[in-house]
Every structure is written in C-alpha cells, then in structure tokens.
XYZ file of C-alpha atoms in Angstrom:
588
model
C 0.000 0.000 0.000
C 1.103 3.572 -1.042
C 0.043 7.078 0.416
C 0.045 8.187 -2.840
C -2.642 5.632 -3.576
C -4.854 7.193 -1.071
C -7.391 9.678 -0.560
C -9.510 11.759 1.435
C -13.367 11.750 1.934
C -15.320 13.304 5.162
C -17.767 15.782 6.065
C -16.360 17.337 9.494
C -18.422 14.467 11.247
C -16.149 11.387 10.158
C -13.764 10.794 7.079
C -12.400 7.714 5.170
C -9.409 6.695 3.052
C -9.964 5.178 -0.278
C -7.478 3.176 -2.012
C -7.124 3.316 -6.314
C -8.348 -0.301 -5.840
C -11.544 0.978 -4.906
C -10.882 -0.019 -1.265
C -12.053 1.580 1.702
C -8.726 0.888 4.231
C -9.254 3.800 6.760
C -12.807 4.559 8.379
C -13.126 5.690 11.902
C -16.644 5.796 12.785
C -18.448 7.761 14.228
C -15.884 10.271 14.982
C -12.356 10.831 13.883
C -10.928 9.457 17.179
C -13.004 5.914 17.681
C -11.823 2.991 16.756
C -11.946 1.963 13.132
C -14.363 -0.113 11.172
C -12.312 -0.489 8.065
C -8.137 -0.536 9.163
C -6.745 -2.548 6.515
C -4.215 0.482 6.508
C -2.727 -0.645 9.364
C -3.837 -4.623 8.723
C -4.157 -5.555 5.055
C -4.970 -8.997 5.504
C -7.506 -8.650 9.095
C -8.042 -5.287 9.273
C -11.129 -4.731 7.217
C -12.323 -3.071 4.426
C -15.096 -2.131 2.373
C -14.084 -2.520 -1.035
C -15.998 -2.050 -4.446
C -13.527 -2.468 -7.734
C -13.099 -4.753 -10.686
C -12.915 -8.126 -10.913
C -9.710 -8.764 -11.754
C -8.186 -6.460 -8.984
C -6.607 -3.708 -10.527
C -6.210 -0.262 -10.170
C -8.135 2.998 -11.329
C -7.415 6.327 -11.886
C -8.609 8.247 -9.178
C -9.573 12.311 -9.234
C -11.519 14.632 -7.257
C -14.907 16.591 -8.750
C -13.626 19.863 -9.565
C -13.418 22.052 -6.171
C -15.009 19.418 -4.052
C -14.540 16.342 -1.638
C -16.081 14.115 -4.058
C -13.767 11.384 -4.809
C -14.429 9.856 -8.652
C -12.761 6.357 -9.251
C -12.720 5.113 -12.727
C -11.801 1.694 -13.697
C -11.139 0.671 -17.635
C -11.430 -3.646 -18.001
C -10.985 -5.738 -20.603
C -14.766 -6.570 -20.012
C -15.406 -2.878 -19.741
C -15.152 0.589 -17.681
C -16.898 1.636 -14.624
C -16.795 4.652 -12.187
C -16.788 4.779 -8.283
C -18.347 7.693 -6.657
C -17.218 8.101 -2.925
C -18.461 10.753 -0.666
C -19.616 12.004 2.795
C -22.748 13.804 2.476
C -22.610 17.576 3.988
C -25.035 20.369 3.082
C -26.799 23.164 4.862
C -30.868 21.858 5.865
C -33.226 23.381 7.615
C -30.483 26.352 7.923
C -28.131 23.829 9.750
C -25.342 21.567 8.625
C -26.458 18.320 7.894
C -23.366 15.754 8.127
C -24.955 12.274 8.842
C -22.704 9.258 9.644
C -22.827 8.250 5.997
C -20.480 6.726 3.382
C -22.217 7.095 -0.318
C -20.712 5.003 -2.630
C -22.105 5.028 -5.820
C -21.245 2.712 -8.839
C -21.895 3.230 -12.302
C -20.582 1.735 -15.993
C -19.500 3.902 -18.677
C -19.015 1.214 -21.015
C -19.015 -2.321 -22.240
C -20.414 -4.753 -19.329
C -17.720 -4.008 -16.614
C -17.838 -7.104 -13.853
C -16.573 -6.096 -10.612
C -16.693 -7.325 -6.742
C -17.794 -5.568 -3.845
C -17.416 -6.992 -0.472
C -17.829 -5.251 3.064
C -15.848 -6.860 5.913
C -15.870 -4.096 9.102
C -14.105 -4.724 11.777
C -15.170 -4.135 15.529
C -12.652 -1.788 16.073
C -9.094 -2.361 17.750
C -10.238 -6.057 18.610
C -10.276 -6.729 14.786
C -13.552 -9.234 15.754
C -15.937 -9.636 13.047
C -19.126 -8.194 13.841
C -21.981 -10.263 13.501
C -24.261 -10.034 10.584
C -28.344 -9.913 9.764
C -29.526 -9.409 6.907
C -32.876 -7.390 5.665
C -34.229 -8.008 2.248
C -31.931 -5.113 1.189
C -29.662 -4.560 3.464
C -26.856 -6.009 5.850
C -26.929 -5.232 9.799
C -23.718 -5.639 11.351
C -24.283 -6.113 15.524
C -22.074 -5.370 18.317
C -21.402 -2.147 17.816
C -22.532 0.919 20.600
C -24.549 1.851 17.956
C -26.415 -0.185 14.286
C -23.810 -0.213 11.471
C -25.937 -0.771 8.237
C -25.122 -1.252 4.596
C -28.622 -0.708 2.280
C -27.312 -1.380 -1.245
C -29.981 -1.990 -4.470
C -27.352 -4.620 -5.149
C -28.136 -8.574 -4.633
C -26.858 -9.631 -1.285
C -25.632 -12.576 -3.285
C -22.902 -10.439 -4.680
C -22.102 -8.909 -1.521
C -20.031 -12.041 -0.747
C -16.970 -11.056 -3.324
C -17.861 -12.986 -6.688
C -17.593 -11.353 -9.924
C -21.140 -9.794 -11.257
C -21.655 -7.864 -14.515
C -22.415 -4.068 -13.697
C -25.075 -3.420 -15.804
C -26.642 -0.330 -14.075
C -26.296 2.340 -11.638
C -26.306 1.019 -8.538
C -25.595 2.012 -4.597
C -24.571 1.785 -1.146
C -24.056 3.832 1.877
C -22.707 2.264 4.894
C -24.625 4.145 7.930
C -24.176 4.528 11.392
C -26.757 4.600 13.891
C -29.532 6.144 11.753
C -30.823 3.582 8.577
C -31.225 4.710 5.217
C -35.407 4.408 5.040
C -36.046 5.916 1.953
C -35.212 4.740 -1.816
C -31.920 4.455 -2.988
C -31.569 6.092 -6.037
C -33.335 9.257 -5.335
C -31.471 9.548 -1.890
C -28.058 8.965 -2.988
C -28.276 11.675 -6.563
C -30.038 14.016 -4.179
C -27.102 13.721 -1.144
C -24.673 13.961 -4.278
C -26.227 16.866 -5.743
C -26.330 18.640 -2.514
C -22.753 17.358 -1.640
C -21.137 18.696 -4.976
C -23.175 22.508 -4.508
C -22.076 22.914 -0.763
C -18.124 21.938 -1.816
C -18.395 24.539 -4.727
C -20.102 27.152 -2.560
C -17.719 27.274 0.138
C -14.964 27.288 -2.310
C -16.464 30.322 -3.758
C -16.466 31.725 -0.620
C -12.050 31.286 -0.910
C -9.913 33.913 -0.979
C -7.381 32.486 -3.002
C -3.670 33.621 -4.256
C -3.229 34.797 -7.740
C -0.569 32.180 -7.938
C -0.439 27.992 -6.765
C -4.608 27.889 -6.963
C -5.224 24.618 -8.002
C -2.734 23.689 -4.523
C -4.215 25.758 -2.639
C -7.852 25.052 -3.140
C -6.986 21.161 -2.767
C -5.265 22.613 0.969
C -8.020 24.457 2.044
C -10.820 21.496 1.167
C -8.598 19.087 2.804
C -7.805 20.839 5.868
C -11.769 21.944 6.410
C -12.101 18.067 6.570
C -9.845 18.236 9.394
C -12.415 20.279 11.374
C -15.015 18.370 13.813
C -17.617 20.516 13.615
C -19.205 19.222 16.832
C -17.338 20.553 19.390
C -14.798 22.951 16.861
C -11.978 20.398 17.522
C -9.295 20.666 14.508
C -7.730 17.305 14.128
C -3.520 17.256 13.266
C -4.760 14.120 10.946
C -7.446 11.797 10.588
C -4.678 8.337 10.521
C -2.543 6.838 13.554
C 0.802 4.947 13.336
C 2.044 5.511 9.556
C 5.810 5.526 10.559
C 7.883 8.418 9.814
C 10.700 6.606 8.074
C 10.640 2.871 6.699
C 11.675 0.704 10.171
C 12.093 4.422 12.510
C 9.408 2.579 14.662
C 8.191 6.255 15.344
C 4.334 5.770 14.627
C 2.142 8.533 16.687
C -1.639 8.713 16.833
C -2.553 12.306 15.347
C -6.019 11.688 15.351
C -6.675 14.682 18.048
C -6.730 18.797 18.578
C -3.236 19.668 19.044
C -3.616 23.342 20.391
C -0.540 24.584 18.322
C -2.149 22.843 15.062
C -5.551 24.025 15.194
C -3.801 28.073 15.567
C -1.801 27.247 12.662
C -5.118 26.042 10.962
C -6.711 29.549 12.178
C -4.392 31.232 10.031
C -4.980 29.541 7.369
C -8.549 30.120 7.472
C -8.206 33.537 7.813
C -6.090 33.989 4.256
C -8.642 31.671 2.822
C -11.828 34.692 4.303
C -13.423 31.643 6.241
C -13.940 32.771 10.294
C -16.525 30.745 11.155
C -13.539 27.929 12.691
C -12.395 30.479 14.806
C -15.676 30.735 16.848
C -16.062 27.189 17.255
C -12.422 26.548 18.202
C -12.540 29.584 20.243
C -15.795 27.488 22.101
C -13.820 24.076 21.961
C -11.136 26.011 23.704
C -13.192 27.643 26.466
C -13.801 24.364 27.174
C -10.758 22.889 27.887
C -9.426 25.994 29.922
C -12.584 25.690 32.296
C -11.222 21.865 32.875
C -7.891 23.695 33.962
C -8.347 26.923 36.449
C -4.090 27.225 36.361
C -4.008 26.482 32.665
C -2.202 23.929 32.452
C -2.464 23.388 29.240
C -1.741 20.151 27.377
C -0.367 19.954 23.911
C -3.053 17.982 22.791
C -6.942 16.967 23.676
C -9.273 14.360 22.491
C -11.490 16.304 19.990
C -14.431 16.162 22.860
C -12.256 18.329 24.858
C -10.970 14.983 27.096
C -7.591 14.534 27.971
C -7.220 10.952 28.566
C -5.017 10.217 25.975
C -2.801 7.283 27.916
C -0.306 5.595 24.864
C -0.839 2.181 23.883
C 0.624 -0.104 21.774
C -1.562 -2.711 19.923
C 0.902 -5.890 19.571
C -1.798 -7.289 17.352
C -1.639 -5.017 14.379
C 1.451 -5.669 12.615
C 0.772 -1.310 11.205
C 1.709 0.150 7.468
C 2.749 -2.280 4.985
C 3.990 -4.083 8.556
C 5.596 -1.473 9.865
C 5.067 -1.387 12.915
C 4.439 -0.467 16.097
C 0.416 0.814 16.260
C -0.311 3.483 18.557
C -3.415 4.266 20.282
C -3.438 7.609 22.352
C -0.555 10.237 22.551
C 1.893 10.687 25.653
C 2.938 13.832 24.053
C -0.670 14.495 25.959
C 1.693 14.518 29.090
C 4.508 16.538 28.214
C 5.242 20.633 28.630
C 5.407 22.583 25.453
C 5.276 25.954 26.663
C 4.734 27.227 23.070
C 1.349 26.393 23.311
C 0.507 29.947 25.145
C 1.833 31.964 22.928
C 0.065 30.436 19.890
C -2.976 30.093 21.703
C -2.602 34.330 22.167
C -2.178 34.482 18.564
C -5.357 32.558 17.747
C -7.726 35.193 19.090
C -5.579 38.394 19.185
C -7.324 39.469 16.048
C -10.826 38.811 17.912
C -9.968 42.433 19.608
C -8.109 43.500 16.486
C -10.733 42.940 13.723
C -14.203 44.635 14.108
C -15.503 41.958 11.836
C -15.494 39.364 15.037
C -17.298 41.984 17.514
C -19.776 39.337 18.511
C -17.251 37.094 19.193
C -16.051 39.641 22.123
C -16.543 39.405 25.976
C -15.480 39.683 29.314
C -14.722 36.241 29.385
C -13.033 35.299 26.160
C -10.667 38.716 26.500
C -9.977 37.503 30.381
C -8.929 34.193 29.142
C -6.467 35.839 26.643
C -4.828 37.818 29.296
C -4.088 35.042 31.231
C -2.784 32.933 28.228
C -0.480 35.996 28.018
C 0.269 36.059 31.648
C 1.259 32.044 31.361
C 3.336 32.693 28.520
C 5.334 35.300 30.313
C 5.857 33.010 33.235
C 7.117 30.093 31.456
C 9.938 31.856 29.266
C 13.294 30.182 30.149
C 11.814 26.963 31.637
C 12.492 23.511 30.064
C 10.106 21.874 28.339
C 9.869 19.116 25.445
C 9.061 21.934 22.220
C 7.720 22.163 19.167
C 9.145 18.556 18.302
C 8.164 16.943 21.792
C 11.553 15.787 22.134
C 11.688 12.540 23.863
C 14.700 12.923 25.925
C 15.692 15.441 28.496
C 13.923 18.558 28.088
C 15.961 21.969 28.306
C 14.702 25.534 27.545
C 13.717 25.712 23.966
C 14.358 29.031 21.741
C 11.153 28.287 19.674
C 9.124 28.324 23.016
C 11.056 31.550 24.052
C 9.519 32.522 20.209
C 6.626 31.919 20.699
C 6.149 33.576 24.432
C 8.122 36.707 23.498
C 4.686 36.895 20.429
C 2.366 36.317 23.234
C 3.643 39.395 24.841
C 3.830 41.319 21.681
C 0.717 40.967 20.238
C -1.076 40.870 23.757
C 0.762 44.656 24.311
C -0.910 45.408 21.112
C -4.216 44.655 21.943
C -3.966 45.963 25.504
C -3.291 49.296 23.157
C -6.940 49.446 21.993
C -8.933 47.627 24.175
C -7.018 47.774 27.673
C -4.887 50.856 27.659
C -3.881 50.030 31.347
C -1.919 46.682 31.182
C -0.131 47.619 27.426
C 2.516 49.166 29.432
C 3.359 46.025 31.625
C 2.986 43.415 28.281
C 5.089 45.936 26.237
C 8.041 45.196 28.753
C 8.038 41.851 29.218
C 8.003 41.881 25.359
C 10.850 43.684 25.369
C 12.993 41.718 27.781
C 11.787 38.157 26.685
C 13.067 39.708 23.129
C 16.385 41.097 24.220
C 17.231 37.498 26.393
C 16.400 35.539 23.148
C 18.575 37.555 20.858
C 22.032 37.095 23.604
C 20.657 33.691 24.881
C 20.135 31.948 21.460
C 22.388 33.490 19.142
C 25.414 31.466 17.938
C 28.062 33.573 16.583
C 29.932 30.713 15.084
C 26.957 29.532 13.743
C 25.855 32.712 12.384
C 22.222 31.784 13.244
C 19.612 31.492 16.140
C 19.883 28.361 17.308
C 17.194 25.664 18.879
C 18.533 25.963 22.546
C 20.396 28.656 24.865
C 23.848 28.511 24.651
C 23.773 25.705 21.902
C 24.983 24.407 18.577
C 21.855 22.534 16.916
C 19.951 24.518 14.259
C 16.586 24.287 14.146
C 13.512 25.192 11.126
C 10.933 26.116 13.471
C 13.635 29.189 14.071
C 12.389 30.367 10.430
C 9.267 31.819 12.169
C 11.116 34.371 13.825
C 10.624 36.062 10.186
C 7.103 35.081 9.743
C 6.407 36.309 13.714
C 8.569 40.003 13.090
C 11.243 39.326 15.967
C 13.355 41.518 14.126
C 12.709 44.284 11.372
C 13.311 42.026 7.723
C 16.438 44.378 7.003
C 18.090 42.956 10.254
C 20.875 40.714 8.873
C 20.776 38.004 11.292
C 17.467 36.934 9.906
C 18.883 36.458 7.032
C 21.477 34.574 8.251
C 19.759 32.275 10.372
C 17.636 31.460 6.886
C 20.992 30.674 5.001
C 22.261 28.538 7.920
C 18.879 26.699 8.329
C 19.165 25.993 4.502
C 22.507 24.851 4.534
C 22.355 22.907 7.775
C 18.962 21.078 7.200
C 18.548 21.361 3.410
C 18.485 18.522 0.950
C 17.500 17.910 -2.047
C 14.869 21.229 -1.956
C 13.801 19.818 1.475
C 14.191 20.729 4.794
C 14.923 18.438 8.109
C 13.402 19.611 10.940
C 16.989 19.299 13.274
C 20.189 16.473 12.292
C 20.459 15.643 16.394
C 19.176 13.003 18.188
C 15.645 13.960 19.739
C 16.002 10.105 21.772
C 14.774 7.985 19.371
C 17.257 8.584 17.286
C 18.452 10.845 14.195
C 15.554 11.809 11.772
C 16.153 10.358 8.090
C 13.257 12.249 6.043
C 12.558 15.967 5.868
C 9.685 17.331 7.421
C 6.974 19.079 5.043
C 5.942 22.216 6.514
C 9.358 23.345 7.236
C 9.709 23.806 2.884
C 6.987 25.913 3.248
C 8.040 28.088 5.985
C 11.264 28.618 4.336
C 8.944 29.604 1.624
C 7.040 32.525 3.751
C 10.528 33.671 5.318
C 11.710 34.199 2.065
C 9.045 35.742 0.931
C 8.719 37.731 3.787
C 12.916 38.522 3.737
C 12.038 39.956 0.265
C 13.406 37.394 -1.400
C 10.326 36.049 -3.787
C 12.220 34.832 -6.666
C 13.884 32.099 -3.942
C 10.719 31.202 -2.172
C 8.802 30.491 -5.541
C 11.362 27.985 -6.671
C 11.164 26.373 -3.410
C 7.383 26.494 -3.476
C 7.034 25.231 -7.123
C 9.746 22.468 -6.518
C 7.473 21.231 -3.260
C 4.437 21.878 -5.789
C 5.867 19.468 -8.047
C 6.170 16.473 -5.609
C 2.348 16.813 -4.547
C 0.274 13.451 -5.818
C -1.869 13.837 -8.588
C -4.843 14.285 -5.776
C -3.026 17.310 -4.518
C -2.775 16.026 -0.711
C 0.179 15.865 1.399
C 1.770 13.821 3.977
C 3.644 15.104 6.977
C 7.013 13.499 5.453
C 9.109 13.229 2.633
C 12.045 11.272 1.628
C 14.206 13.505 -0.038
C 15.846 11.112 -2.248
C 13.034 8.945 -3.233
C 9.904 11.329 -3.409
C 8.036 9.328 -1.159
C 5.753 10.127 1.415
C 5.933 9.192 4.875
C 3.865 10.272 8.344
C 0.382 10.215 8.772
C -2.215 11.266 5.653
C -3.063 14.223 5.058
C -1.286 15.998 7.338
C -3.002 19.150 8.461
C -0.012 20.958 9.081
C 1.547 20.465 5.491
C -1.548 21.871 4.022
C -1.783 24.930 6.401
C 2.047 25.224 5.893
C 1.240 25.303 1.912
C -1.758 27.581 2.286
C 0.932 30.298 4.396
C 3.279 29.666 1.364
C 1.424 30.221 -1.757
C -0.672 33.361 0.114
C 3.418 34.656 0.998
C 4.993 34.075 -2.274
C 2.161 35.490 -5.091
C 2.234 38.544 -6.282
C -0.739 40.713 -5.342
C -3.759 40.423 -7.584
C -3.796 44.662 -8.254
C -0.320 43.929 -9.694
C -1.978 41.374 -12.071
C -5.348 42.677 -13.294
C-alpha cells in the first residue's frame, strides 16, 4: 500500500481513506478518534475493508470533482469501464449543517459490461472481531457495535459475498451509522450527491485564493476543512494513527486529536482563505478545555471532545503500514510541557480584539482568558520543556518556546493598546525583555544563526518563524542569516529536516513538510520572492496527482511518509502560496 494511492473523503463528522483499488482501508466511525471499522491500513490482511472495484483487482485512476470532496474512481477492463463515486454527504438543511454518519458510494458503468466485486468486511474496532451479521431483504446489519452499522445497497446480497457480477446499471450503497437509510436508494443517494457537490463549490467560492499555486491551494483548504469536527470545533492534526515516519524508525504517533498549536496554525490559514466561522467554534472548543484547567495547564493535545485521557498504547496485534510497525493508540505527548502552546494560543484570538468583523465574538470572558494565556506565557519563558518537536529525551529551555512567548507578549501589548490601555505598558516590557534574552541567549556567533537551545549548537527550522512572527525588522541581517544557515544545515535535495540531532529515538532520516513551506514565507517575507517560488514550485511538483500531502518526505526517493493528510503540510502550503504570489492589483 502507497500514500500516494490514497485519498480523502469526510464531512467534518467522520472521514475515510480510499485506495485506487476501490478499497475503503481507513474509516473511523463515528468520529475521527473511535476505533476503526475499516483498518486494513494498518492490517491488510484482518483489518477490514469495504471494497468495491473490478474483478480482476486492478487499479483505477482516481480524481476529485472539480473544487469538491467528491472522490471519482474510474476503472477501464478488458470486459469494460466503470466509475466509483465516494463521498460524505454535507449540506446546509433546515439552515443547519447536515453531516450524517454516511459513506455514499455510488457505482456506475460507462461502457461495455464491466464485472466487478464488492465486499464489506468491518471490523469491531481495535479487537479486529468480526461483527456479527443480519440481513434485511436489502440490506446487511452488522451487531455489536454501541450503535447499528448498516449497509442498504440496491445490489443482490448474493454479490455482496466477493464474486464477480456484470455491472449493468447504476447502482448504490451507503454504509450508515446509527440512523438507517429508510427511503429509496436512487433518489437519496443523486439528491445527497447533488447537494454534496453545490455545498463543496459554494464554500470554495467563498475562498480567498492567491493569484498564484490555486489549483494547490484550493486542494489545501478542502482538505484541511475536513480536518475540522464541527461538533465541538476540535481541529484534528490528521485523521490516521501509526504511519511511521521513516521505513523501520518505529516512530508511529496517533494524530487523530486537537493539538492546540495545530488548530492556531489552521486559524491562520482560514483567515487567508476569508473563512472565520472555525475560529468561533475553536474559540468554544477552547473555552472548554481551559474551564477543565483553572491554572491552565495546558496540554499539547486533547481528544477532539475536549478529554484529555489520551494514555499511549501499543496494539501488539496489528502488525501497522505495509507491517511497519508499532500501532499506537493515544498520545503521551498528551503529558509533556510545550510551553509554546501559550503563545500560539494568544495568537489565535488576538485578532478577535483587532478585527471589528469578530465583535460578537467579544466578551469579558473570552478577553480575560487571553490575558491570562499571556500572563502564562510570560511566566514560562526560560523553563524547560519538550518543544515544538516533543523531544523525547531530556527537556531543556527551547528558543522556539522563548519565540513563541516573546509573540504572546507582543501581540497581547498590542491589543492591551486598543482595548485595555492600562496593562499595554506592563505586556510591552516583558516583550521587550523576553526579546532582548532571546537575541544574547540563542544566538550562535559561530553559527551565524539562532539556534534551537540557549547557549547551543543545533539549528533548528521552526527558528524560520522568527521572520514570519517580526522578531526583528526584515532588514536585520541576522534573519537572514539564520535562513541561510537553516538551509545549509537542514537542506536537501529542496527539502528541509526539521533538526540532524538526536531527539532520543534517534536521528531523523526524512525531511519534514511544513518546514519547505516556511522557508517559503521567510523568504518571501525577507524579500526574497524569486527564492521562495522555486522552493514552493519544486514542493508543488512532488504533490500526488490528488493534490494532498503527507507530513514526510524522503528527499531522495519522493516518497511520502507520516500520517495522511497531514493538516499541518496543508496549512504550511496555504501560508506559502498566500506569501509568495504577487498581489492580484499587480496582475489585473
């Protein structure tokens, strides 16, 4: 199995991975953090699928419906050709989102009398037991879940088994949790489609987009709004678990939650693309999860109900990605301290108080809980902690965390400007000395860069946001210096590593995705557009044909490693493209 096989359907609700071969492998249901019902990603051979492709097994060509999550899978046979239609229904009804627990899969020939197979073999989650089954006179109940997982097809149950049938009409399926399809087939499934296809092309409308890198950036912003769980405003890092780094690294992390940093990353992104409604409902998700902590004592990461109990398992029993192994249920990143957090969480809803456009979104409360994120942030500057990368060795005091705190006190001095005149003073000079201690701390003359920790050696790319966060006026030439030395030190082959030092479990051995695209909006942001397009167009280039994005590359082989998609890529290629187009007035 190849990531560059795979793609992405959901509707905010749940999402699925679908293989060229027609093959469901990935399905969490009924939320992105249950257990799966389809995890032949992790299991080919027991870890169920729901699979509907041709006969003789091989692959299609797979594309998405122009500017939508609908996935289109066509198949060409010796016996014929046939098409796949995958999606998760999502439109507005009643004036709500609608976003049932549905996968629609529709199948259709184009030509010739295709045969093909369909079979539908769930799993009951990490136990990999096979449900048990009872069947209507058109449909299959599979029992034992918490709630009724049903497939209603308008194909013979007879087929359902995995023999060969000739496709001679349209026909369907949606595999539903908890509520049963009760209405006929046909009608539901074109209506759900047709509804499906207008919502994707409205809110895609609704896009501000960059007069250069479109096509990417569209294909970014649909796949990261399928990283959003609209129930509680959770924004999910990615919707897999346990697709290793590196071939044999045996570093396989569960990334199906809200990491804090993520989801203000995500913000941003949503902001360049004009869409605001995520801030609100992350701004209620994280309301929620400071109430749970009267200290704030923030964790990196929460389950996307706002839970924390996120104790790290692994399952012995699932031999993981093409065998490579180990699976991982849970995070213990959930326990360490990344004092970054506060400043990024400042960040996220600075431009609440900034931006009359978000005036409802104002009160006592949400303003009071930015103040003390900036109050935590200046408490926690010089203490160690495990960083941006959640090193798993010794923690020391991390410059990016400095970074990031040093922002918090910036941008919280700038709002205290407008709306709080009284504390700007007091924010403007802890702002000033967190800034002045970073500059002697974590400079490395020899180096002739910012480096990752006080009085150290070890470069860092997460140091390329001191451009993108304004430590320093662009003119200053130590940014520019710590950009060279980043490239030098961590570049290969158009790629950047995130660090070469052992973060104890070892050296990484593939570059990190985002970090390309940061160098991109430093350069651009340096003044130096000419550089960051090359670098953007060269990452550009090494995008699958679907347009999505991993969280790793191999620099030498092109192929992609981590788990799929990986919301920070696309946020990190949303920044990029936005940072390195000219502005429309200088085109039309």
């Amino acid at each position: 199995m190849r990531l560059e096989d795979l793609a992405l359907i959901g509707n905010c609700q749940f999402s699925a991975l679908v293989e060229r071969s027609g093959a469901v492998v990935w399905c969490c249901l009924p939320c992105f953090d249950a257990e799966p019902v389809c995890g032949a990603l992790l299991d080919e051979s027991t870890g169920g699928r729901f699979c509907v492709g041709p006969a003789d097994g091989s692959l299609g060509l797979a594309s998405y419906v122009e500017n939508t999550n609908v996935l289109e899978t066509r198949f060409v046979t010796s016996d014929g050709a046939f098409r796949v239609i995958d999606f998760a229904p999502r439109f507005v009804l009643h004036e709500r989102s609608f976003h049932p627990t549905k996968l629609v899969r529709i199948v259709e020939p184009l030509e010739g009398t295709p045969r093909i197979r369909v079979t539908c073999d769930p799993v009951l989650g990490w136990s990999k037991r096979a449900p048990r089954k009872q069947q209507g006179s058109n449909h299959v109940s599979y029992l034992d879940y918490d709630a009724e997982l049903r497939l209603t097809t308008d194909i013979p149950l007879s087929y359902l088994g995995g023999q060969a049938f000739a496709l001679t009409e349209r026909r369907h399926l949606v595999l539903a949790w908890g509520d049963p399809v009760e209405e006929p087939l046909p009608s539901l499934c074109a209506r759900f489609l047709e509804q499906t296809l207008r919502y994707w092309n409205g809110w895609v409308k609704h896009c501000d987009v960059p007069a250069f890198y479109q096509d990417a950036v569209i294909r970014s912003a649909l796949t990261l709004k399928l990283h959003c769980f609209e129930d509680t405003g959770a924004i999910v890092a990615a919707t897999t678990t346990s697709i290793p780094e590196s071939a044999g690294s045996g570093r396989t992390w569960d990334y199906r939650y809200c990491w804090l940093r993520d989801a203000y990353y995500a913000l941003g992104a949503f902001r360049l693309l004009g869409h605001f409604e995520e801030r609100e409902a992350f701004l209620g998700y994280l309301l929620n999860v400071a109430a749970s902590s009267p200290n704030l004592d923030l964790a990196p990461l929460y389950r996307i109900d706002g839970g924390s109990n996120l104790e790290e398992q692994v399952l012995p029993s699932w031999p993981g990605y093409n065998g490579d192994g180990p699976v991982r249920i849970g995070n213990a990143a959930a326990l360490h301290r990344q004092n970054d957090v506060y400043g990024e969480m400042v960040l996220a809803f600075a431009p609440v108080f900034m931006d009359d456009r978000f005036r409802q979104e104002r009160s006592r409360a949400t303003f009071e809980l930015l103040r003390r994120l900036a109050h935590k942030a200046v408490s926690v500057v010089g203490q160690p902690d495990a960083g941006i990368w959640e090193l798993r060795k010794q923690w020391q005091p991390q410059t990016f965390t400095s970074l990031m705190c040093w922002a918090a006190a910036d941008r919280m001095a700038t709002v205290a400007a407008v709306r709080a005149p009284e504390i700007e003073a007091e924010f403007r000079q802890h702002e000033q000395r967190i800034r002045q201690k970073l500059l002697v701390d974590a400079w490395n003359p020899a180096a002739g860069a910012l480096v990752a920790t006080a009085g150290g050696t070890e470069l860092d790319a997460s140091l390329l946001q001191a451009v993108t966060l304004r430590l320093l006026p662009a003119d200053d030439p130590r940014l520019h210096s710590t950009l060279d030395a980043i490239v030098h030190g961590l570049g290969q082959e158009g790629w950047l590593f995130r660090y070469r030092n052992d973060d104890g479990l070892g050296t990484p051995q593939v570059a990190f995705v985002v970090c390309a695209f940061w160098l991109v909006e430093a350069l651009a942001k340096l003044g130096r557009k000419s550089e960051a397009r090359r670098v953007l167009e060269h990452a550009c280039a090494a995008l699958i044909p679907l347009g999505l994005v991993a969280e790793d590359i191999d620099p030498l082989t092109g192929l992609m490693w981590g788990n799929f998609p990986q919301a920070y890529s696309h946020v990190g290629l949303i920044h990029a493209a936005f940072a390195a187009s000219p502005p429309w007035s200088d085109l039309l």
